[in-house]
Amino acid sequence: MRVAELFQSVIGTDTSVRVTAYDGSAVGPPDSPYGLRIRGPRALSYLAGAPGSLGLARAYVAGALEVDGEMSAVLRELAEVTLHGIPKEQRIKLARTLLGYRLRHRAPIPPVEYRPRGRLHSKRRDAKVISHHYDVSNRFYSWVLGPSMAYTCAVYPTAEATLEEAQRTKHELVARKLGLEPGMRLLDVGCGWGGMVMHAAAEHGVKALGVTLSRQQAEWAQKEIVERGLTELAEVRHLDYRDVPESGFDAISSIGLTEHIGAAQLPAYFGALYGKLKPGARLLNHCITEPIADGPLYVDQFIDRYVFPDGELHGIGKLVTEMNRQGFEIRHEENLREHYALTLSGWCANLDEHWDEAVREVGEQRARVWRLYMAACVVGFERNNIQLHQVLGVKLDSRGGASMPLRGDW
């Protein structure tokens, strides 16, 4: 079997993706705008070592496999492989077929692949994992995320809205759900580059504290707070949320942190946030979730090893249940799945626009990781393989009062 035919056995024949290989072989529609180019035998060696999506990802990150056409469009054509993998029996058969390539052509694991050590979700290991992903380069992230420096799902008021408009809308939506008013105290856990902290301070007169395990994020945010003249109201610390000494907050926002919290830690996580709030105060939890209640926990190997090590997604029912068990009354919930597909598409476009600068800044392999994972996530949200939920909970007072309006104004 020639090389292009071998690859077709992985991606399937029911696709419009064209495959061309270094041995001159080709399969698929010759005039298709979507293509895979196998540049050398190392691509097959990667596939032999990890048949399916991880092997394909390693080959692309290492430069042994090239993609022609817009990345997310190509991945839509390969959705069954990129989202669900290939059956076990087929993987075994493929590994045997490709064994000779693995023995003859050494394919080193790309150095950007990361396997953390230490006790899972210990403070030390969590800090290393967060640093691995976020302490890449603030300049690189500014090219990908745009001026907002918001690395979480935006909320699009219309399909035609810009990424910046959508990120502002997201921050304002969170502020309204939390009922922020001048003089209140907000804690933003896993605050990133401080977007929510600065929005709350500048737009609502709130005294806002953000904490992050990324030193680069904290340093960037503090500098931006000074430049915006918000030092009397806003602060970002390089700190684990578990080590925040203050309590009695009027509101807590958790935007994109829960994905880093393991299932066993969820009770302690929501319990700690509950303990930081005063009676009548609210928590807004915004995170990516599994789409199936009580389904098997599936973590893509590429995402786990290259993007978010130790990340775990939970079903929305589990999150609501754990919040409720820790004392929160659930007042509102919504799924923003389509909004994250739009957000990621905006980030993909930004990266493509700044591709050459990004490669010079962080190296080609890391830039390829970001291009691949963001495009794959676009498809994941479109196909309902993953979701994004916001859950609003309130800590009732001693008489059961929620301090909530009869109808929300968000």
Short mmCIF file of C-alpha atoms in Angstrom, two decimals:
data_model
loop_
_atom_site.label_atom_id
_atom_site.label_comp_id
_atom_site.label_asym_id
_atom_site.label_seq_id
_atom_site.Cartn_x
_atom_site.Cartn_y
_atom_site.Cartn_z
CA MET A 1 0.00 0.00 0.00
CA ARG A 2 1.40 3.42 -0.99
CA VAL A 3 1.74 6.24 1.53
CA ALA A 4 -1.31 8.29 0.52
CA GLU A 5 -3.46 5.15 0.69
CA LEU A 6 -2.16 4.39 4.17
CA PHE A 7 -3.21 7.83 5.35
CA GLN A 8 -6.58 7.45 3.72
CA SER A 9 -7.09 4.29 5.78
CA VAL A 10 -6.86 6.53 8.85
CA ILE A 11 -9.02 9.45 7.74
CA GLY A 12 -11.50 7.38 5.74
CA THR A 13 -12.73 7.63 2.17
CA ASP A 14 -15.88 9.61 2.94
CA THR A 15 -14.12 12.97 2.87
CA SER A 16 -13.20 15.65 0.36
CA VAL A 17 -9.65 15.96 1.75
CA ARG A 18 -6.93 15.40 -0.83
CA VAL A 19 -3.87 13.44 0.36
CA THR A 20 -0.51 13.70 -1.38
CA ALA A 21 2.72 12.06 -0.26
CA TYR A 22 6.46 12.24 -0.72
CA ASP A 23 6.47 8.99 -2.73
CA GLY A 24 4.33 10.60 -5.43
CA SER A 25 1.10 8.88 -4.40
CA ALA A 26 -2.17 10.78 -4.14
CA VAL A 27 -5.77 10.00 -3.22
CA GLY A 28 -8.93 12.05 -2.95
CA PRO A 29 -10.41 14.79 -5.16
CA PRO A 30 -7.49 16.41 -7.03
CA ASP A 31 -9.25 19.80 -7.16
CA SER A 32 -10.24 19.89 -3.48
CA PRO A 33 -9.32 23.05 -1.53
CA TYR A 34 -8.57 20.83 1.49
CA GLY A 35 -5.44 18.74 1.59
CA LEU A 36 -2.90 16.85 3.66
CA ARG A 37 0.68 16.67 2.46
CA ILE A 38 2.89 13.92 3.91
CA ARG A 39 6.38 15.35 3.72
CA GLY A 40 8.40 12.31 4.78
CA PRO A 41 8.38 8.87 6.40
CA ARG A 42 8.48 10.36 9.90
CA ALA A 43 4.80 11.19 9.52
CA LEU A 44 4.10 7.47 9.23
CA SER A 45 6.36 6.76 12.18
CA TYR A 46 4.34 9.17 14.33
CA LEU A 47 1.16 7.47 13.17
CA ALA A 48 2.58 4.05 13.99
CA GLY A 49 3.36 5.16 17.54
CA ALA A 50 -0.08 6.66 18.11
CA PRO A 51 -2.62 5.65 15.48
CA GLY A 52 -5.36 8.26 15.21
CA SER A 53 -5.61 11.90 16.25
CA LEU A 54 -2.53 12.02 18.53
CA GLY A 55 -0.27 10.60 15.83
CA LEU A 56 -1.66 13.00 13.24
CA ALA A 57 -1.19 15.89 15.67
CA ARG A 58 2.42 14.94 16.43
CA ALA A 59 3.17 14.72 12.72
CA TYR A 60 1.69 18.18 12.12
CA VAL A 61 3.40 19.81 15.13
CA ALA A 62 6.75 18.32 14.05
CA GLY A 63 6.31 19.57 10.48
CA ALA A 64 6.15 16.08 8.93
CA LEU A 65 2.55 16.72 7.87
CA GLU A 66 1.20 19.90 6.27
CA VAL A 67 -2.39 21.08 5.97
CA ASP A 68 -3.67 22.89 2.88
CA GLY A 69 -6.68 25.13 3.29
CA GLU A 70 -8.20 26.80 6.34
CA MET A 71 -7.45 24.56 9.31
CA SER A 72 -10.90 24.35 10.89
CA ALA A 73 -12.47 23.66 7.48
CA VAL A 74 -10.09 20.73 6.95
CA LEU A 75 -10.81 19.41 10.44
CA ARG A 76 -14.54 19.55 9.77
CA GLU A 77 -13.89 17.13 6.93
CA LEU A 78 -11.92 14.91 9.33
CA ALA A 79 -14.31 15.28 12.24
CA GLU A 80 -14.70 11.58 12.97
CA VAL A 81 -10.93 11.18 13.39
CA THR A 82 -10.19 14.47 15.13
CA LEU A 83 -13.15 14.33 17.53
CA HIS A 84 -13.77 10.64 18.10
CA GLY A 85 -10.58 8.82 17.07
CA ILE A 86 -10.62 5.51 15.22
CA PRO A 87 -11.83 2.12 16.49
CA LYS A 88 -9.40 0.08 18.58
CA GLU A 89 -9.30 -2.82 16.11
CA GLN A 90 -8.38 -0.45 13.29
CA ARG A 91 -5.66 1.20 15.41
CA ILE A 92 -4.06 -2.19 16.12
CA LYS A 93 -4.14 -3.18 12.46
CA LEU A 94 -2.70 0.18 11.42
CA ALA A 95 0.09 -0.02 14.01
CA ARG A 96 1.14 -3.41 12.67
CA THR A 97 1.08 -2.15 9.08
CA LEU A 98 3.22 0.86 9.97
CA LEU A 99 5.64 -0.95 12.31
CA GLY A 100 8.40 -0.92 9.70
CA TYR A 101 8.26 2.88 9.43
CA ARG A 102 8.49 3.20 13.21
CA LEU A 103 11.57 0.95 13.32
CA ARG A 104 13.38 2.52 10.36
CA HIS A 105 12.53 6.20 10.86
CA ARG A 106 12.97 7.54 14.35
CA ALA A 107 10.38 10.23 15.07
CA PRO A 108 11.21 12.05 18.31
CA ILE A 109 8.30 13.34 20.37
CA PRO A 110 8.04 17.13 19.79
CA PRO A 111 9.61 18.90 22.78
CA VAL A 112 6.50 21.04 23.29
CA GLU A 113 4.65 17.90 24.46
CA TYR A 114 4.36 18.07 28.24
CA ARG A 115 3.75 15.37 30.86
CA PRO A 116 3.54 16.92 34.35
CA ARG A 117 4.85 15.15 37.43
CA GLY A 118 3.82 15.19 41.06
CA ARG A 119 0.53 14.64 42.85
CA LEU A 120 -2.43 15.44 40.62
CA HIS A 121 -3.95 18.88 41.40
CA SER A 122 -1.49 19.63 44.18
CA LYS A 123 -0.72 23.34 44.38
CA ARG A 124 2.79 22.78 43.05
CA ARG A 125 1.70 20.67 40.07
CA ASP A 126 -1.21 23.02 39.26
CA ALA A 127 1.21 25.96 39.22
CA LYS A 128 3.53 24.15 36.80
CA VAL A 129 0.68 23.17 34.51
CA ILE A 130 -0.74 26.70 34.39
CA SER A 131 2.71 28.13 33.76
CA HIS A 132 3.25 25.67 30.91
CA HIS A 133 0.21 26.95 29.06
CA TYR A 134 -0.05 30.61 30.02
CA ASP A 135 3.55 31.71 30.58
CA VAL A 136 4.31 31.41 26.87
CA SER A 137 4.59 35.04 25.83
CA ASN A 138 2.30 37.98 26.52
CA ARG A 139 3.18 39.33 23.10
CA PHE A 140 2.11 36.06 21.47
CA TYR A 141 -1.18 36.08 23.35
CA SER A 142 -1.81 39.70 22.37
CA TRP A 143 -1.62 38.68 18.71
CA VAL A 144 -4.01 35.76 19.23
CA LEU A 145 -6.51 37.29 21.65
CA GLY A 146 -6.51 40.88 20.45
CA PRO A 147 -6.61 44.02 22.62
CA SER A 148 -9.01 42.54 25.20
CA MET A 149 -6.47 39.87 26.24
CA ALA A 150 -9.49 37.76 27.20
CA TYR A 151 -8.79 34.02 26.82
CA THR A 152 -12.32 32.79 27.49
CA CYS A 153 -15.55 32.47 25.54
CA ALA A 154 -16.93 35.80 24.35
CA VAL A 155 -20.65 36.58 24.05
CA TYR A 156 -21.70 37.79 20.61
CA PRO A 157 -24.62 40.27 20.68
CA THR A 158 -24.96 39.62 16.94
CA ALA A 159 -23.25 37.25 14.52
CA GLU A 160 -21.60 40.28 12.90
CA ALA A 161 -20.08 41.65 16.14
CA THR A 162 -16.30 41.89 16.39
CA LEU A 163 -14.30 39.79 18.82
CA GLU A 164 -13.61 42.88 20.95
CA GLU A 165 -17.30 43.80 21.09
CA ALA A 166 -18.13 40.24 22.07
CA GLN A 167 -15.54 40.16 24.87
CA ARG A 168 -16.87 43.43 26.28
CA THR A 169 -20.38 41.99 26.10
CA LYS A 170 -19.20 38.89 28.01
CA HIS A 171 -17.67 40.94 30.81
CA GLU A 172 -20.80 43.09 31.06
CA LEU A 173 -23.03 40.00 31.10
CA VAL A 174 -21.04 38.61 34.02
CA ALA A 175 -21.23 41.95 35.81
CA ARG A 176 -25.01 42.13 35.39
CA LYS A 177 -25.55 38.55 36.53
CA LEU A 178 -23.48 39.31 39.63
CA GLY A 179 -25.43 42.53 40.22
CA LEU A 180 -22.25 44.59 40.54
CA GLU A 181 -22.69 48.10 41.96
CA PRO A 182 -20.24 50.80 43.12
CA GLY A 183 -18.58 49.97 46.41
CA MET A 184 -18.94 46.20 46.12
CA ARG A 185 -16.00 43.81 46.44
CA LEU A 186 -15.40 41.26 43.67
CA LEU A 187 -13.04 38.28 43.66
CA ASP A 188 -12.15 36.96 40.20
CA VAL A 189 -10.46 33.54 40.48
CA GLY A 190 -8.27 32.39 37.59
CA CYS A 191 -8.44 35.98 36.34
CA GLY A 192 -6.11 35.65 33.34
CA TRP A 193 -4.85 39.02 32.19
CA GLY A 194 -7.36 40.84 34.40
CA GLY A 195 -10.05 41.71 31.87
CA MET A 196 -12.99 41.10 34.22
CA VAL A 197 -11.19 42.80 37.10
CA MET A 198 -10.59 45.97 35.08
CA HIS A 199 -14.09 45.95 33.59
CA ALA A 200 -15.69 45.69 37.02
CA ALA A 201 -13.54 48.50 38.38
CA ALA A 202 -13.81 50.86 35.42
CA GLU A 203 -17.45 50.31 34.44
CA HIS A 204 -19.09 49.52 37.80
CA GLY A 205 -16.93 51.18 40.47
CA VAL A 206 -16.24 47.81 42.10
CA LYS A 207 -13.16 47.07 44.20
CA ALA A 208 -11.92 43.99 42.34
CA LEU A 209 -9.23 41.47 43.21
CA GLY A 210 -8.05 38.92 40.65
CA VAL A 211 -5.75 35.94 41.26
CA THR A 212 -3.87 33.78 38.76
CA LEU A 213 -1.19 31.08 38.88
CA SER A 214 0.52 32.62 35.83
CA ARG A 215 3.22 35.09 36.83
CA GLN A 216 3.32 36.62 33.33
CA GLN A 217 -0.42 37.24 33.41
CA ALA A 218 -0.24 38.91 36.81
CA GLU A 219 2.66 41.15 35.80
CA TRP A 220 0.93 42.21 32.57
CA ALA A 221 -2.36 42.87 34.37
CA GLN A 222 -0.80 44.97 37.13
CA LYS A 223 1.01 47.11 34.58
CA GLU A 224 -2.21 47.60 32.63
CA ILE A 225 -4.10 48.50 35.81
CA VAL A 226 -1.56 51.26 36.49
CA GLU A 227 -1.72 52.56 32.92
CA ARG A 228 -5.51 52.73 33.08
CA GLY A 229 -5.46 54.59 36.40
CA LEU A 230 -7.36 51.85 38.25
CA THR A 231 -4.96 51.15 41.11
CA GLU A 232 -7.42 52.33 43.79
CA LEU A 233 -9.99 49.76 42.70
CA ALA A 234 -8.27 46.92 40.85
CA GLU A 235 -5.52 44.46 41.78
CA VAL A 236 -4.21 41.21 40.28
CA ARG A 237 -2.01 38.88 42.33
CA HIS A 238 0.13 35.90 41.37
CA LEU A 239 -1.64 33.59 43.81
CA ASP A 240 -3.56 30.33 44.10
CA TYR A 241 -7.26 30.98 44.74
CA ARG A 242 -6.97 28.62 47.72
CA ASP A 243 -4.53 31.03 49.36
CA VAL A 244 -6.58 34.25 49.15
CA PRO A 245 -6.67 35.56 52.74
CA GLU A 246 -9.64 37.94 52.36
CA SER A 247 -13.29 36.94 52.66
CA GLY A 248 -16.69 38.64 52.81
CA PHE A 249 -16.84 39.35 49.08
CA ASP A 250 -20.07 40.61 47.48
CA ALA A 251 -19.47 38.55 44.34
CA ILE A 252 -17.10 36.00 42.82
CA SER A 253 -16.51 35.39 39.12
CA SER A 254 -14.82 32.19 37.96
CA ILE A 255 -14.33 32.46 34.21
CA GLY A 256 -12.46 29.52 32.73
CA LEU A 257 -10.96 28.06 35.90
CA THR A 258 -13.18 25.04 36.57
CA GLU A 259 -11.66 23.19 33.59
CA HIS A 260 -8.44 22.96 35.62
CA ILE A 261 -10.23 21.58 38.72
CA GLY A 262 -10.34 17.81 38.94
CA ALA A 263 -13.58 15.99 39.75
CA ALA A 264 -12.34 15.03 43.20
CA GLN A 265 -11.59 18.68 43.99
CA LEU A 266 -14.97 20.12 42.94
CA PRO A 267 -16.54 19.99 46.43
CA ALA A 268 -13.54 21.77 47.96
CA TYR A 269 -13.48 24.28 45.10
CA PHE A 270 -17.12 25.34 45.38
CA GLY A 271 -16.93 25.09 49.17
CA ALA A 272 -13.96 27.47 49.25
CA LEU A 273 -15.75 30.00 47.02
CA TYR A 274 -18.92 29.73 49.14
CA GLY A 275 -16.85 30.47 52.23
CA LYS A 276 -15.42 33.64 50.67
CA LEU A 277 -18.86 35.20 50.09
CA LYS A 278 -21.06 37.19 52.44
CA PRO A 279 -24.74 36.17 52.79
CA GLY A 280 -26.78 37.24 49.78
CA ALA A 281 -23.69 37.30 47.54
CA ARG A 282 -23.41 35.59 44.15
CA LEU A 283 -21.04 33.29 42.25
CA LEU A 284 -20.91 33.18 38.46
CA ASN A 285 -19.16 30.04 37.21
CA HIS A 286 -18.28 30.09 33.49
CA CYS A 287 -16.58 26.99 32.06
CA ILE A 288 -16.31 24.39 29.31
CA THR A 289 -18.31 21.22 29.98
CA GLU A 290 -18.93 17.72 28.71
CA PRO A 291 -22.19 17.51 26.72
CA ILE A 292 -23.44 14.20 28.19
CA ALA A 293 -24.59 13.88 31.79
CA ASP A 294 -22.66 11.22 33.68
CA GLY A 295 -20.94 10.16 30.47
CA PRO A 296 -17.41 8.75 30.45
CA LEU A 297 -14.79 11.42 31.06
CA TYR A 298 -13.00 11.87 27.73
CA VAL A 299 -9.87 13.97 27.50
CA ASP A 300 -8.33 14.24 24.06
CA GLN A 301 -4.72 13.05 24.18
CA PHE A 302 -3.46 15.92 22.06
CA ILE A 303 -5.17 18.52 24.28
CA ASP A 304 -3.91 16.78 27.42
CA ARG A 305 -0.29 16.56 26.32
CA TYR A 306 0.14 19.76 24.34
CA VAL A 307 -2.42 22.30 25.55
CA PHE A 308 -4.11 21.78 28.93
CA PRO A 309 -2.34 19.04 30.91
CA ASP A 310 -4.48 17.70 33.76
CA GLY A 311 -7.56 19.43 32.38
CA GLU A 312 -10.89 17.76 33.16
CA LEU A 313 -14.33 18.56 31.80
CA HIS A 314 -17.49 17.81 33.75
CA GLY A 315 -21.14 17.57 32.78
CA ILE A 316 -23.22 20.61 33.60
CA GLY A 317 -25.45 18.52 35.86
CA LYS A 318 -22.47 17.55 38.01
CA LEU A 319 -21.36 21.18 38.35
CA VAL A 320 -24.84 22.36 39.32
CA THR A 321 -25.17 19.51 41.81
CA GLU A 322 -21.81 20.24 43.44
CA MET A 323 -22.60 23.96 43.69
CA ASN A 324 -25.92 23.09 45.31
CA ARG A 325 -24.31 20.61 47.72
CA GLN A 326 -21.93 23.31 48.93
CA GLY A 327 -24.82 25.62 49.76
CA PHE A 328 -25.48 27.64 46.61
CA GLU A 329 -28.99 28.17 45.36
CA ILE A 330 -28.92 28.01 41.56
CA ARG A 331 -30.68 31.01 40.03
CA HIS A 332 -29.74 30.92 36.34
CA GLU A 333 -27.93 28.74 33.80
CA GLU A 334 -27.25 29.03 30.08
CA ASN A 335 -25.25 27.30 27.36
CA LEU A 336 -23.07 29.56 25.18
CA ARG A 337 -21.70 26.77 22.97
CA GLU A 338 -22.09 28.56 19.63
CA HIS A 339 -20.46 31.68 21.04
CA TYR A 340 -17.26 29.77 21.79
CA ALA A 341 -17.07 28.49 18.22
CA LEU A 342 -17.26 32.12 17.05
CA THR A 343 -14.68 33.20 19.64
CA LEU A 344 -12.21 30.52 18.59
CA SER A 345 -12.71 31.39 14.92
CA GLY A 346 -11.69 34.94 15.78
CA TRP A 347 -8.57 33.73 17.57
CA CYS A 348 -7.69 31.47 14.62
CA ALA A 349 -7.98 34.41 12.23
CA ASN A 350 -5.77 36.54 14.51
CA LEU A 351 -3.09 33.84 14.64
CA ASP A 352 -3.10 33.41 10.88
CA GLU A 353 -2.77 37.17 10.45
CA HIS A 354 0.26 37.26 12.76
CA TRP A 355 1.67 33.84 11.84
CA ASP A 356 5.21 34.91 10.95
CA GLU A 357 5.57 37.05 14.09
CA ALA A 358 4.11 34.27 16.23
CA VAL A 359 6.60 31.72 14.88
CA ARG A 360 9.50 34.07 15.60
CA GLU A 361 8.19 34.71 19.11
CA VAL A 362 7.37 31.20 20.38
CA GLY A 363 8.80 28.84 17.74
CA GLU A 364 7.06 27.03 14.91
CA GLN A 365 6.09 23.94 16.90
CA ARG A 366 4.28 25.88 19.61
CA ALA A 367 2.57 28.08 17.02
CA ARG A 368 1.41 24.92 15.24
CA VAL A 369 0.01 23.57 18.52
CA TRP A 370 -2.12 26.68 18.96
CA ARG A 371 -3.31 26.68 15.35
CA LEU A 372 -4.33 23.03 15.55
CA TYR A 373 -5.99 23.04 18.96
CA MET A 374 -8.01 26.22 18.40
CA ALA A 375 -9.25 25.02 15.01
CA ALA A 376 -10.14 21.61 16.43
CA CYS A 377 -12.07 23.28 19.25
CA VAL A 378 -14.07 25.33 16.73
CA VAL A 379 -15.29 22.04 15.27
CA GLY A 380 -15.80 20.55 18.74
CA PHE A 381 -18.17 23.33 19.80
CA GLU A 382 -19.97 23.32 16.44
CA ARG A 383 -20.57 19.56 16.66
CA ASN A 384 -21.63 19.66 20.34
CA ASN A 385 -18.63 17.60 21.39
CA ILE A 386 -18.03 20.25 24.08
CA GLN A 387 -20.15 23.04 25.55
CA LEU A 388 -19.72 26.29 27.50
CA HIS A 389 -22.03 27.01 30.43
CA GLN A 390 -22.55 29.89 32.82
CA VAL A 391 -24.15 29.04 36.16
CA LEU A 392 -25.26 31.69 38.62
CA GLY A 393 -25.53 30.70 42.28
CA VAL A 394 -26.34 32.71 45.39
CA LYS A 395 -25.37 32.25 49.04
CA LEU A 396 -28.67 32.70 50.88
CA ASP A 397 -28.87 34.68 54.09
CA SER A 398 -30.03 33.13 57.40
CA ARG A 399 -33.69 33.65 56.47
CA GLY A 400 -33.38 32.23 52.98
CA GLY A 401 -33.15 35.62 51.31
CA ALA A 402 -31.37 35.68 47.97
CA SER A 403 -31.09 39.46 47.44
CA MET A 404 -32.11 38.81 43.84
CA PRO A 405 -34.50 40.85 41.68
CA LEU A 406 -37.75 39.13 40.71
CA ARG A 407 -36.47 39.05 37.12
CA GLY A 408 -32.87 39.43 35.99
CA ASP A 409 -31.97 42.42 33.82
CA TRP A 410 -29.25 40.67 31.88
#
